[in-house]
PDB file of C-alpha atoms in Angstrom:
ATOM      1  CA  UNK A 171     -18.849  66.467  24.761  1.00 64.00           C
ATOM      2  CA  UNK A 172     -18.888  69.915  23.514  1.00 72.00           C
ATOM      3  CA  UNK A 173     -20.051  72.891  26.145  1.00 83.00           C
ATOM      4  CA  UNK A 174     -21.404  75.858  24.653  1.00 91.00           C
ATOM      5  CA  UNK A 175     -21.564  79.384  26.602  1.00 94.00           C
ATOM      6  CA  UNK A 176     -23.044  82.479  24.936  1.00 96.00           C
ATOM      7  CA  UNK A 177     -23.004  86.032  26.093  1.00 97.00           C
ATOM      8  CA  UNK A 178     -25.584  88.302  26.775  1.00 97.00           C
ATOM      9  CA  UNK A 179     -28.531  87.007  26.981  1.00 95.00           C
ATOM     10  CA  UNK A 180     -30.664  90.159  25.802  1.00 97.00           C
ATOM     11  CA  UNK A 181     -28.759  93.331  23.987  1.00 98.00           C
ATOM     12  CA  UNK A 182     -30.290  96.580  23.364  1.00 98.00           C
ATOM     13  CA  UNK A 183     -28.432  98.280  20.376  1.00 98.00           C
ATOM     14  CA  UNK A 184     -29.438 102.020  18.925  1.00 98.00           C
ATOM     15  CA  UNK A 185     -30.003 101.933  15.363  1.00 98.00           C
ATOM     16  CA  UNK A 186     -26.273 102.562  13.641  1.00 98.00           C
ATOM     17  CA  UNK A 187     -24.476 101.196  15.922  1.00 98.00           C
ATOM     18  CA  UNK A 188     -22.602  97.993  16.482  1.00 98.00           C
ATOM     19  CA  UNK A 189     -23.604  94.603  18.348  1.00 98.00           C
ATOM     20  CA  UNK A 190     -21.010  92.384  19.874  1.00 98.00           C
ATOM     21  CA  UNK A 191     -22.098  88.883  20.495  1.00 98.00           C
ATOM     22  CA  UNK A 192     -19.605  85.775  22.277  1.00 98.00           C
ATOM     23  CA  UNK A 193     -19.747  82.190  22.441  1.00 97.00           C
ATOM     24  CA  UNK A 194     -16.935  80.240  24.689  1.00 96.00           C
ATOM     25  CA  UNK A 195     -16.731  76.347  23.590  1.00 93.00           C
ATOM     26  CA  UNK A 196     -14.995  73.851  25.755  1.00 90.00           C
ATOM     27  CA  UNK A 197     -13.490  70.971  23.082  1.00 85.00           C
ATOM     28  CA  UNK A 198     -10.422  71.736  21.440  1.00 83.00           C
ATOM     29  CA  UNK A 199     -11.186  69.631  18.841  1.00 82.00           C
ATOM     30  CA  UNK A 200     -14.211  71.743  17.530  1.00 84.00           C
ATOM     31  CA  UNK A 201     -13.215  73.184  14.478  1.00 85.00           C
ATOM     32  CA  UNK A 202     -16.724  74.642  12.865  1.00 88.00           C
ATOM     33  CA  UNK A 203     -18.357  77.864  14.555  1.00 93.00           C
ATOM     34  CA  UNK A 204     -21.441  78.955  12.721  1.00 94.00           C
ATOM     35  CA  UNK A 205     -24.132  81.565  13.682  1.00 97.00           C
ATOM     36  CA  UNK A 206     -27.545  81.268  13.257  1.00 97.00           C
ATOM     37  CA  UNK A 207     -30.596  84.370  13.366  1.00 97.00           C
ATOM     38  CA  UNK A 208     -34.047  82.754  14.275  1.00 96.00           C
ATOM     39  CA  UNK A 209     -36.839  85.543  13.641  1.00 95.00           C
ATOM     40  CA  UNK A 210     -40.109  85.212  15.774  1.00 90.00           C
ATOM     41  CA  UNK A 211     -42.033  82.145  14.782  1.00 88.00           C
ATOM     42  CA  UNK A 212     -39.158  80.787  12.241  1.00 92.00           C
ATOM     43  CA  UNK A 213     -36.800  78.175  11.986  1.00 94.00           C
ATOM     44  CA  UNK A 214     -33.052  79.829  12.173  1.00 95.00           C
ATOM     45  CA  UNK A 215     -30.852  80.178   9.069  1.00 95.00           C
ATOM     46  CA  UNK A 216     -27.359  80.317   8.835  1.00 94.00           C
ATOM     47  CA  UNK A 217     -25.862  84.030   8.608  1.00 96.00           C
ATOM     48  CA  UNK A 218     -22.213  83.081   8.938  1.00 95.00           C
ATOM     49  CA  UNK A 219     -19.688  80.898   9.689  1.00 93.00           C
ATOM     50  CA  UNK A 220     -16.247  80.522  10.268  1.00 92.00           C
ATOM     51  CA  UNK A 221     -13.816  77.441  10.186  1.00 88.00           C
ATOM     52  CA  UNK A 222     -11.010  76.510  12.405  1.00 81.00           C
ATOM     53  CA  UNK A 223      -8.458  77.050  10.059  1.00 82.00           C
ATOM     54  CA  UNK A 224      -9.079  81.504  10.192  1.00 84.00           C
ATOM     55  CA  UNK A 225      -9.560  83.798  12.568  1.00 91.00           C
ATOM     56  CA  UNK A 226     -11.816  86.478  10.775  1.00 94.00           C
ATOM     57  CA  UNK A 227     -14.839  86.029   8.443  1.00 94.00           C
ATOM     58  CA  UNK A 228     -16.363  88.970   6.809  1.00 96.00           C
ATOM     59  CA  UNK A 229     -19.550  89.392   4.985  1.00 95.00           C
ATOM     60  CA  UNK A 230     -21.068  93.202   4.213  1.00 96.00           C
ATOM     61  CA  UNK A 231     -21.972  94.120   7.960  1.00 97.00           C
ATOM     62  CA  UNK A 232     -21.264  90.684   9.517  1.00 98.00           C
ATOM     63  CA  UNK A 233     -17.962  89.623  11.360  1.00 98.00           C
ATOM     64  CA  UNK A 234     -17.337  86.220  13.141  1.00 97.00           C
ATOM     65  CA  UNK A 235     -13.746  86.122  14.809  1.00 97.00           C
ATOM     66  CA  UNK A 236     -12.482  82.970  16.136  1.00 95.00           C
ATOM     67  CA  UNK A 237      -9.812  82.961  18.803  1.00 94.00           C
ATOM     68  CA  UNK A 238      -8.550  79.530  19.397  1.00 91.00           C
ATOM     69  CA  UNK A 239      -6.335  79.653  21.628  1.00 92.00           C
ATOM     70  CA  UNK A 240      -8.659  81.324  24.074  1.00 93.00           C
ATOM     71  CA  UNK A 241     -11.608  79.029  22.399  1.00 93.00           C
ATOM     72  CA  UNK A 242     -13.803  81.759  22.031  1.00 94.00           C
ATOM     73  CA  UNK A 243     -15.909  83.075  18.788  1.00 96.00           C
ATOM     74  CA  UNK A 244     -17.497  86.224  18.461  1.00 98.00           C
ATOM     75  CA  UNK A 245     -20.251  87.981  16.049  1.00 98.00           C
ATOM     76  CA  UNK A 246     -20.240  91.605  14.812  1.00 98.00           C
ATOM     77  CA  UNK A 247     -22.905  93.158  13.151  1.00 98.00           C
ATOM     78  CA  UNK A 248     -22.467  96.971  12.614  1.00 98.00           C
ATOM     79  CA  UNK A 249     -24.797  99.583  11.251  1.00 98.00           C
ATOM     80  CA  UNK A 250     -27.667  97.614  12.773  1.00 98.00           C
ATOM     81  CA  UNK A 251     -30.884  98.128  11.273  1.00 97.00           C
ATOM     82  CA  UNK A 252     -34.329  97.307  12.763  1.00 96.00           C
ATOM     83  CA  UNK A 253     -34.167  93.874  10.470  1.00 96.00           C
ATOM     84  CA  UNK A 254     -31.370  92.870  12.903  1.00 98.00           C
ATOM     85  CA  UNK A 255     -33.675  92.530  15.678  1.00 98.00           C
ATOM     86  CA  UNK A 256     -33.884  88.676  16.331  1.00 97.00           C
ATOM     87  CA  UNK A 257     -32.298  85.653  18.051  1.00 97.00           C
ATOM     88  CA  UNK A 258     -29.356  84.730  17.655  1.00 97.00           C
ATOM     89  CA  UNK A 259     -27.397  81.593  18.075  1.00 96.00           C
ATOM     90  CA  UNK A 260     -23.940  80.015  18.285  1.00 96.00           C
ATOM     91  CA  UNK A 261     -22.757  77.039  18.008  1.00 93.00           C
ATOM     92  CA  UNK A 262     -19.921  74.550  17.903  1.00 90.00           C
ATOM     93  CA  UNK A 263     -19.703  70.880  17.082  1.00 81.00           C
ATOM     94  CA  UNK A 264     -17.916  67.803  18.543  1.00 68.00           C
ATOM     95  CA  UNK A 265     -19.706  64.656  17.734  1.00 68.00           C
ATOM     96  CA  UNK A 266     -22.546  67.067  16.713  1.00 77.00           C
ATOM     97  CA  UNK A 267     -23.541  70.692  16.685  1.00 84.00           C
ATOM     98  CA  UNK A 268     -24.247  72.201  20.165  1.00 88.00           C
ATOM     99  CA  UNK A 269     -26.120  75.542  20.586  1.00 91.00           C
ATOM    100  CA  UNK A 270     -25.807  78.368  22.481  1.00 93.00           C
ATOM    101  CA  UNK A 271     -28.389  79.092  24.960  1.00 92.00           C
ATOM    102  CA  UNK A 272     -29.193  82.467  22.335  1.00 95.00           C
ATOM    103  CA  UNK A 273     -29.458  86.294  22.661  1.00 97.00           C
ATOM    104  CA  UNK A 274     -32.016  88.370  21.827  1.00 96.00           C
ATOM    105  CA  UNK A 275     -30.830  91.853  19.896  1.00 98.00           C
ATOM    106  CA  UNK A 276     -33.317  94.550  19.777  1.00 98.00           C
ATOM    107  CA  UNK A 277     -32.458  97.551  17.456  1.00 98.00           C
ATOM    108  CA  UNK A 278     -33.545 100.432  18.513  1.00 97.00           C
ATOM    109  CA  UNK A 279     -34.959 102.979  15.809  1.00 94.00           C
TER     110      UNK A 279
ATOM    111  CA  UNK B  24     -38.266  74.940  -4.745  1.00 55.00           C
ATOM    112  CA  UNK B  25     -35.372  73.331  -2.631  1.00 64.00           C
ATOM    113  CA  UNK B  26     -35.823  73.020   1.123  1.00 92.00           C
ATOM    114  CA  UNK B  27     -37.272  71.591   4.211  1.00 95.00           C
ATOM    115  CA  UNK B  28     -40.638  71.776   5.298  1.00 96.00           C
ATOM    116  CA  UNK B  29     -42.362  70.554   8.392  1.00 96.00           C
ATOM    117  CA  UNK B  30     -46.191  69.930   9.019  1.00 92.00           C
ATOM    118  CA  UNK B  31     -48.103  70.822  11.036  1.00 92.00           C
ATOM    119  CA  UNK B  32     -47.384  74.292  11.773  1.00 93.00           C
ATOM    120  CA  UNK B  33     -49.297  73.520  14.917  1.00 95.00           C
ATOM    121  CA  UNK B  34     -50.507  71.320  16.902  1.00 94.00           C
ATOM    122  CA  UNK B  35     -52.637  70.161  19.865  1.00 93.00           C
ATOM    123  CA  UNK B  36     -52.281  67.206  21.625  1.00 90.00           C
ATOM    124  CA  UNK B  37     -54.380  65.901  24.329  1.00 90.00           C
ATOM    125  CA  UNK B  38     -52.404  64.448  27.456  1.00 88.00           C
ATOM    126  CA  UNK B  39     -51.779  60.876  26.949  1.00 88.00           C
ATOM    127  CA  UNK B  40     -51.691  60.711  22.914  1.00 91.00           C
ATOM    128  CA  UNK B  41     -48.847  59.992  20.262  1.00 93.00           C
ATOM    129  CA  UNK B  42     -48.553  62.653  17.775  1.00 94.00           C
ATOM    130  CA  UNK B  43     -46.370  62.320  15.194  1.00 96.00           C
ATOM    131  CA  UNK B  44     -44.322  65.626  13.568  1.00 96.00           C
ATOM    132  CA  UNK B  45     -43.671  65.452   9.719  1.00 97.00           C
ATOM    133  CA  UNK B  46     -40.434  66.720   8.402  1.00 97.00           C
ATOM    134  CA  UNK B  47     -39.258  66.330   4.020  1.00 97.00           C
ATOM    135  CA  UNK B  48     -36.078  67.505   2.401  1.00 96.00           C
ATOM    136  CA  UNK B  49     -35.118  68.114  -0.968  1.00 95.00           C
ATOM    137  CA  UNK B  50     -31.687  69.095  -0.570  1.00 92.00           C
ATOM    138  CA  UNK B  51     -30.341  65.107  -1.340  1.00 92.00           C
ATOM    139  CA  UNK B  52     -29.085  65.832   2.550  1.00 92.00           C
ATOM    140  CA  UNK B  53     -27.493  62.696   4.525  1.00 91.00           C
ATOM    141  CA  UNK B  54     -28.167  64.086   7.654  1.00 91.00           C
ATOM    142  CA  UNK B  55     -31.026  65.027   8.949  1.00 94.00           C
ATOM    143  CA  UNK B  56     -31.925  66.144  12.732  1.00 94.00           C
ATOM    144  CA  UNK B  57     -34.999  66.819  15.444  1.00 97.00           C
ATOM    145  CA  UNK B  58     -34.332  69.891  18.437  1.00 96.00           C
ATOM    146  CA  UNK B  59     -36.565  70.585  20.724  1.00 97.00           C
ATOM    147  CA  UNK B  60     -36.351  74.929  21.755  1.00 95.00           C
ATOM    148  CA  UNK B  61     -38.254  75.879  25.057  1.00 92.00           C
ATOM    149  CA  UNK B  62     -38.593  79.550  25.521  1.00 83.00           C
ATOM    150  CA  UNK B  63     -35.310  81.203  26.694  1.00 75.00           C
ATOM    151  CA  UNK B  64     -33.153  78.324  25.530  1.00 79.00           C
ATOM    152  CA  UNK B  65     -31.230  76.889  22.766  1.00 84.00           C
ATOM    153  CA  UNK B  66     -31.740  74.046  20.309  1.00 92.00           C
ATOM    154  CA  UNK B  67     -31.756  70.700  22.400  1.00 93.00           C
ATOM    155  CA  UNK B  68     -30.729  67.460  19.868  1.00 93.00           C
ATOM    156  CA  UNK B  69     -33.384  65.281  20.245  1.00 96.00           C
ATOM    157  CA  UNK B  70     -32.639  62.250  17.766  1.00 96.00           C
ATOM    158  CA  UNK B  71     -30.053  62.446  14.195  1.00 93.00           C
ATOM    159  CA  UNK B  72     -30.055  60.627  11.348  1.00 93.00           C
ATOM    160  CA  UNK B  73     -26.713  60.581   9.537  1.00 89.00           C
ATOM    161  CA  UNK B  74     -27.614  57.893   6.561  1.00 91.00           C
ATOM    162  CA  UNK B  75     -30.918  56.130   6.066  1.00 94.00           C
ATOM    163  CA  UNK B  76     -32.351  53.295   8.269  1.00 95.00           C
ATOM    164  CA  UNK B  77     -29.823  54.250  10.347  1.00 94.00           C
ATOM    165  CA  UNK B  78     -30.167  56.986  13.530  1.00 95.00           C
ATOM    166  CA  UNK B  79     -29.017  58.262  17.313  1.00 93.00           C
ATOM    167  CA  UNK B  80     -30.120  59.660  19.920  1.00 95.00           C
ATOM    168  CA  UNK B  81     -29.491  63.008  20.931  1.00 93.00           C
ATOM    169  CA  UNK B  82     -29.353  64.827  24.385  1.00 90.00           C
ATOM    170  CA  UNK B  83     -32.809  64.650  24.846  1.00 94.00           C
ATOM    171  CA  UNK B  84     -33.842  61.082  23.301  1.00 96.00           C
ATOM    172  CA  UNK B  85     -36.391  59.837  26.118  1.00 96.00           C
ATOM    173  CA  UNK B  86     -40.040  59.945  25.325  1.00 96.00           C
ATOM    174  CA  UNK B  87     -39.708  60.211  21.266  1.00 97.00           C
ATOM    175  CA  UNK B  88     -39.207  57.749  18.587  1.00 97.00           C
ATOM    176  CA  UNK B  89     -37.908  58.147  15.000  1.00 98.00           C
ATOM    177  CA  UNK B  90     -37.733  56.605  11.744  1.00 97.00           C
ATOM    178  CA  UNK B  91     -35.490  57.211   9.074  1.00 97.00           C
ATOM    179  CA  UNK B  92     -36.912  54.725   5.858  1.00 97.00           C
ATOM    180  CA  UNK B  93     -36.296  57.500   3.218  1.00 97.00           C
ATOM    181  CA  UNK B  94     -33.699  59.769   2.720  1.00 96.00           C
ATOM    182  CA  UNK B  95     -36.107  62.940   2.059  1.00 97.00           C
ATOM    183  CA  UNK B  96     -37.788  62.070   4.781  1.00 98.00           C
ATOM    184  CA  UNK B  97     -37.259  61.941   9.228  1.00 98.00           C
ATOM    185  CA  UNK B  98     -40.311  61.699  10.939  1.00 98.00           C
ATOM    186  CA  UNK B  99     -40.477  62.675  15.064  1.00 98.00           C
ATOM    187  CA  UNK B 100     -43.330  60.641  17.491  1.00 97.00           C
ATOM    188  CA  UNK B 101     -43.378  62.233  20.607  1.00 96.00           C
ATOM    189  CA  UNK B 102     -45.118  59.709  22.668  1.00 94.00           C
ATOM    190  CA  UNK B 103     -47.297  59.613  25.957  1.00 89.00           C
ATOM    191  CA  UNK B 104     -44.391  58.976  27.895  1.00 88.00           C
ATOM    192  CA  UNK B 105     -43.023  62.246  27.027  1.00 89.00           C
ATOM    193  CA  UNK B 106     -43.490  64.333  30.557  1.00 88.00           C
ATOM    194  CA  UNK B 107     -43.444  67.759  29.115  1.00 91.00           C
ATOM    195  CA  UNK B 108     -43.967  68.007  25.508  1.00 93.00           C
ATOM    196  CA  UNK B 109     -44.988  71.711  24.843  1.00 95.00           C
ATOM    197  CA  UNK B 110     -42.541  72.743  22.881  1.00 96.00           C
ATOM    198  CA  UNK B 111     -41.351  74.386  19.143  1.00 96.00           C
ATOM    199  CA  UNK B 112     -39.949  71.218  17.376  1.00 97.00           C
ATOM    200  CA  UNK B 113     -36.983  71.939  14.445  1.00 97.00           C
ATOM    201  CA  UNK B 114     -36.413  69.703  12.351  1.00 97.00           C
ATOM    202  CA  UNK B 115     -32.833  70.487  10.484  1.00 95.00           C
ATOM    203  CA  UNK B 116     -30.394  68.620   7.484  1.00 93.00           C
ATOM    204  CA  UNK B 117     -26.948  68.645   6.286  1.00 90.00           C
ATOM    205  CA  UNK B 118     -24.702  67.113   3.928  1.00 83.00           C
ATOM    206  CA  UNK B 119     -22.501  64.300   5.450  1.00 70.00           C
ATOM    207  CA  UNK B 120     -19.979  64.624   7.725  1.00 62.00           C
ATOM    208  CA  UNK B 121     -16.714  65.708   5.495  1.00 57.00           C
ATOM    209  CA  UNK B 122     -13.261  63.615   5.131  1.00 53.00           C
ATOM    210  CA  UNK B 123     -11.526  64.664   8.597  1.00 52.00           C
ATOM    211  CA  UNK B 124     -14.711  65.499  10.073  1.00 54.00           C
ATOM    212  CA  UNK B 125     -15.383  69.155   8.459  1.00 57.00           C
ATOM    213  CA  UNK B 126     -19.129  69.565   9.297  1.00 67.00           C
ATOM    214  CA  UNK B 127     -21.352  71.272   6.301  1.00 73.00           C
ATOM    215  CA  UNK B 128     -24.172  73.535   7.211  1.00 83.00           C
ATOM    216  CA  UNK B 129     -27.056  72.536   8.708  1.00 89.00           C
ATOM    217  CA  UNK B 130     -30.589  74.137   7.089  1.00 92.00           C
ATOM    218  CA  UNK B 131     -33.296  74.331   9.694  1.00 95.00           C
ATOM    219  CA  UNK B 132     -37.331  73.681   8.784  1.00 96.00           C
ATOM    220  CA  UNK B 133     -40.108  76.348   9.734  1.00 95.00           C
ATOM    221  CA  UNK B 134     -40.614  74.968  12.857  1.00 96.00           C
ATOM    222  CA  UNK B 135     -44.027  73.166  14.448  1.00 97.00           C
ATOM    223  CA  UNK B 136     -45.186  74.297  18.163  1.00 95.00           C
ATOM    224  CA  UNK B 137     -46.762  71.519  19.955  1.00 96.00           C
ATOM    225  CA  UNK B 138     -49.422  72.234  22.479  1.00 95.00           C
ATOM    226  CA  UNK B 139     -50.820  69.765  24.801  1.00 91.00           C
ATOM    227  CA  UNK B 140     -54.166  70.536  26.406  1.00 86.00           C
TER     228      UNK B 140
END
């Protein structure tokens, strides 16, 4: 099955700047990474995601980059805003998606 | 309005009871799938539903029971024999596993905490 490590666990992030978020997987076969922001109380949603076949995925202030070789996947949010502040999750499939154990960003104003 | 919902939002249970967790889709999903989140860690796969009247279980199978009888709809028991069921239950779907095994996105429900007193 798949193993799913994610990196930190909490991140505090001033307003403006950049957050850096990793996920290591352990199947070589995986070959969908998406990430997933769960705000208090809520079910997550889908913010990005990347397949095997690229290594960079852009969309305004979100990155994912996918490194393959080293079967790692990381997020990039920059310009944080205080909206940021949530949960986030990776994860990776195999027979079925598994999940990151999350990391809590807090923007700082 | 296209989606899935879950009901209750909450829930109590007394120690001892079945409770059953409701989750619809309108998305004309294949797939559709129950996690279990504990504070401080990730989504655990209880039980997944990949086609109607059809379903496996996840990581976390033992002490819940499923049914999948419609495609809009995957309802979650979690029965007495489940030791600790306090917990925020997700209830997610996607479309069907791709040609070659491409997986599609998987949209996630509001959520329903379950207390037991």
């Amino acid at each position: 099955g798949e193993n799913v490590e994610q990196h930190p666990s909490t991140l505090s992030v001033q307003e403006g700047d950049s957050a850096v978020i990793k996920c290591t997987y352990s199947d070589s076969a995986s070959n969908y990474f998406p990430w997933y922001k769960q705000e208090l109380g809520k079910g997550p949603q889908l913010i990005i995601d990347i397949r095997s076949n690229v290594g960079e995925k852009k969309d305004q202030r979100i990155a994912v980059t996918l490194n393959k070789t080293a079967k790692h996947f990381s997020l990039h949010i920059t310009e944080t805003q205080p909206e940021d502040s949530a949960v986030y999750f990776c994860a990776a499939p195999y027979e079925k998606l598994t999940f990151g154990t999350g990391t809590r960003l807090t923007i700082i104003p | 309005d296209g989606g899935i919902t879950q009901s209750p939002k909450y829930l109590f249970r007394k120690e001892g009871q079945n409770v059953t967790l409701s989750c619809e889709q309108n998305l004309n999903h294949d797939a559709m799938y129950w996690y279990r989140q504990d504070p401080g860690q990730g989504l655990r796969l209880i039980y997944y539903s990949q086609i109607v009247n059809d379903f496996q279980k996840g990581d976390i199978a033992e002490g819940y029971s499923v049914s999948r009888e419609k495609k809009e709809s995957f309802p979650l028991t979690v029965t007495s024999a489940q030791k600790n069921p306090t917990a925020f239950y997700l209830c997610a779907s996607s479309g069907r596993l791709a040609v070659g095994g491409s997986y599609n996105e998987q949209f996630f429900g509001p959520g329903t905490r379950l207390t037991v007193l």
